[in-house]
Amino acid sequence: MLVEINLTRAFVKNVKELAKVAIETGKEQIARFNFSLGKKLYK
C-alpha cells in the first residue's frame, strides 16, 4: 500500500513537471507563430 502511494506521488509529480514543460513549449510555439505571422502582416 505504501509503495503504491509513493508511486502515485512520483507519477503526479512527473505529470506536473511534464505539464510545465508542455506549457513552456506551447508558449514558445505560439510566440514563434505570432512572430512569423506578424512578419507576413507587416510586409
Short mmCIF file of N, CA and C in Angstrom, two decimals:
data_model
loop_
_atom_site.label_atom_id
_atom_site.label_comp_id
_atom_site.label_asym_id
_atom_site.label_seq_id
_atom_site.Cartn_x
_atom_site.Cartn_y
_atom_site.Cartn_z
N MET A 1 0.82 -1.20 0.00
CA MET A 1 0.00 0.00 0.00
C MET A 1 0.87 1.26 0.00
N LEU A 2 1.86 1.27 0.88
CA LEU A 2 2.74 2.44 0.97
C LEU A 2 3.50 2.66 -0.34
N VAL A 3 3.91 1.56 -0.93
CA VAL A 3 4.64 1.66 -2.21
C VAL A 3 3.74 2.28 -3.27
N GLU A 4 2.49 1.87 -3.29
CA GLU A 4 1.55 2.43 -4.27
C GLU A 4 1.39 3.93 -4.09
N ILE A 5 1.29 4.37 -2.83
CA ILE A 5 1.14 5.80 -2.55
C ILE A 5 2.37 6.55 -3.06
N ASN A 6 3.55 6.02 -2.78
CA ASN A 6 4.78 6.67 -3.23
C ASN A 6 4.85 6.72 -4.75
N LEU A 7 4.47 5.64 -5.40
CA LEU A 7 4.48 5.61 -6.86
C LEU A 7 3.50 6.63 -7.42
N THR A 8 2.34 6.72 -6.79
CA THR A 8 1.34 7.69 -7.25
C THR A 8 1.87 9.11 -7.10
N ARG A 9 2.49 9.38 -5.96
CA ARG A 9 3.06 10.72 -5.74
C ARG A 9 4.12 11.03 -6.79
N ALA A 10 4.99 10.07 -7.04
CA ALA A 10 6.04 10.27 -8.04
C ALA A 10 5.42 10.50 -9.41
N PHE A 11 4.39 9.75 -9.72
CA PHE A 11 3.71 9.88 -11.01
C PHE A 11 3.09 11.27 -11.16
N VAL A 12 2.39 11.70 -10.10
CA VAL A 12 1.74 13.02 -10.14
C VAL A 12 2.79 14.11 -10.30
N LYS A 13 3.90 13.98 -9.59
CA LYS A 13 4.98 14.97 -9.70
C LYS A 13 5.50 15.01 -11.13
N ASN A 14 5.70 13.84 -11.72
CA ASN A 14 6.19 13.79 -13.10
C ASN A 14 5.20 14.41 -14.07
N VAL A 15 3.92 14.15 -13.84
CA VAL A 15 2.89 14.72 -14.71
C VAL A 15 2.91 16.24 -14.61
N LYS A 16 3.06 16.75 -13.39
CA LYS A 16 3.13 18.21 -13.21
C LYS A 16 4.34 18.79 -13.92
N GLU A 17 5.47 18.11 -13.81
CA GLU A 17 6.69 18.57 -14.50
C GLU A 17 6.47 18.55 -16.01
N LEU A 18 5.89 17.47 -16.50
CA LEU A 18 5.60 17.37 -17.94
C LEU A 18 4.67 18.48 -18.38
N ALA A 19 3.67 18.76 -17.56
CA ALA A 19 2.72 19.82 -17.89
C ALA A 19 3.43 21.16 -17.99
N LYS A 20 4.34 21.42 -17.04
CA LYS A 20 5.11 22.67 -17.08
C LYS A 20 5.89 22.77 -18.37
N VAL A 21 6.58 21.69 -18.73
CA VAL A 21 7.38 21.68 -19.95
C VAL A 21 6.49 21.88 -21.17
N ALA A 22 5.35 21.21 -21.17
CA ALA A 22 4.42 21.33 -22.30
C ALA A 22 3.91 22.75 -22.44
N ILE A 23 3.60 23.38 -21.30
CA ILE A 23 3.10 24.77 -21.32
C ILE A 23 4.19 25.70 -21.86
N GLU A 24 5.41 25.54 -21.38
CA GLU A 24 6.52 26.38 -21.85
C GLU A 24 6.74 26.19 -23.34
N THR A 25 6.73 24.93 -23.79
CA THR A 25 6.91 24.64 -25.21
C THR A 25 5.79 25.27 -26.02
N GLY A 26 4.57 25.15 -25.52
CA GLY A 26 3.41 25.73 -26.20
C GLY A 26 3.54 27.23 -26.32
N LYS A 27 3.98 27.89 -25.25
CA LYS A 27 4.16 29.34 -25.28
C LYS A 27 5.18 29.73 -26.33
N GLU A 28 6.28 28.98 -26.39
CA GLU A 28 7.32 29.26 -27.38
C GLU A 28 6.77 29.12 -28.79
N GLN A 29 6.02 28.06 -29.02
CA GLN A 29 5.48 27.82 -30.36
C GLN A 29 4.49 28.92 -30.74
N ILE A 30 3.66 29.34 -29.77
CA ILE A 30 2.70 30.42 -30.05
C ILE A 30 3.45 31.71 -30.36
N ALA A 31 4.50 31.99 -29.57
CA ALA A 31 5.28 33.20 -29.79
C ALA A 31 5.91 33.18 -31.18
N ARG A 32 6.47 32.04 -31.57
CA ARG A 32 7.09 31.91 -32.90
C ARG A 32 6.06 32.09 -33.99
N PHE A 33 4.89 31.49 -33.78
CA PHE A 33 3.83 31.59 -34.78
C PHE A 33 3.39 33.04 -34.93
N ASN A 34 3.17 33.73 -33.80
CA ASN A 34 2.76 35.13 -33.84
C ASN A 34 3.83 35.99 -34.50
N PHE A 35 5.10 35.67 -34.22
CA PHE A 35 6.22 36.41 -34.80
C PHE A 35 6.23 36.26 -36.31
N SER A 36 6.10 35.02 -36.79
CA SER A 36 6.13 34.79 -38.23
C SER A 36 4.88 35.37 -38.89
N LEU A 37 3.76 35.30 -38.20
CA LEU A 37 2.52 35.88 -38.71
C LEU A 37 2.67 37.40 -38.79
N GLY A 38 3.25 37.98 -37.75
CA GLY A 38 3.48 39.43 -37.74
C GLY A 38 4.36 39.86 -38.89
N LYS A 39 5.39 39.09 -39.20
CA LYS A 39 6.28 39.40 -40.32
C LYS A 39 5.49 39.44 -41.62
N LYS A 40 4.60 38.46 -41.79
CA LYS A 40 3.81 38.39 -43.03
C LYS A 40 2.86 39.58 -43.12
N LEU A 41 2.27 39.96 -41.98
CA LEU A 41 1.29 41.04 -41.99
C LEU A 41 1.93 42.39 -42.26
N TYR A 42 3.14 42.59 -41.78
CA TYR A 42 3.75 43.92 -41.88
C TYR A 42 4.63 44.10 -43.10
N LYS A 43 4.66 43.10 -43.99
CA LYS A 43 5.47 43.26 -45.21
C LYS A 43 4.74 44.13 -46.20
#
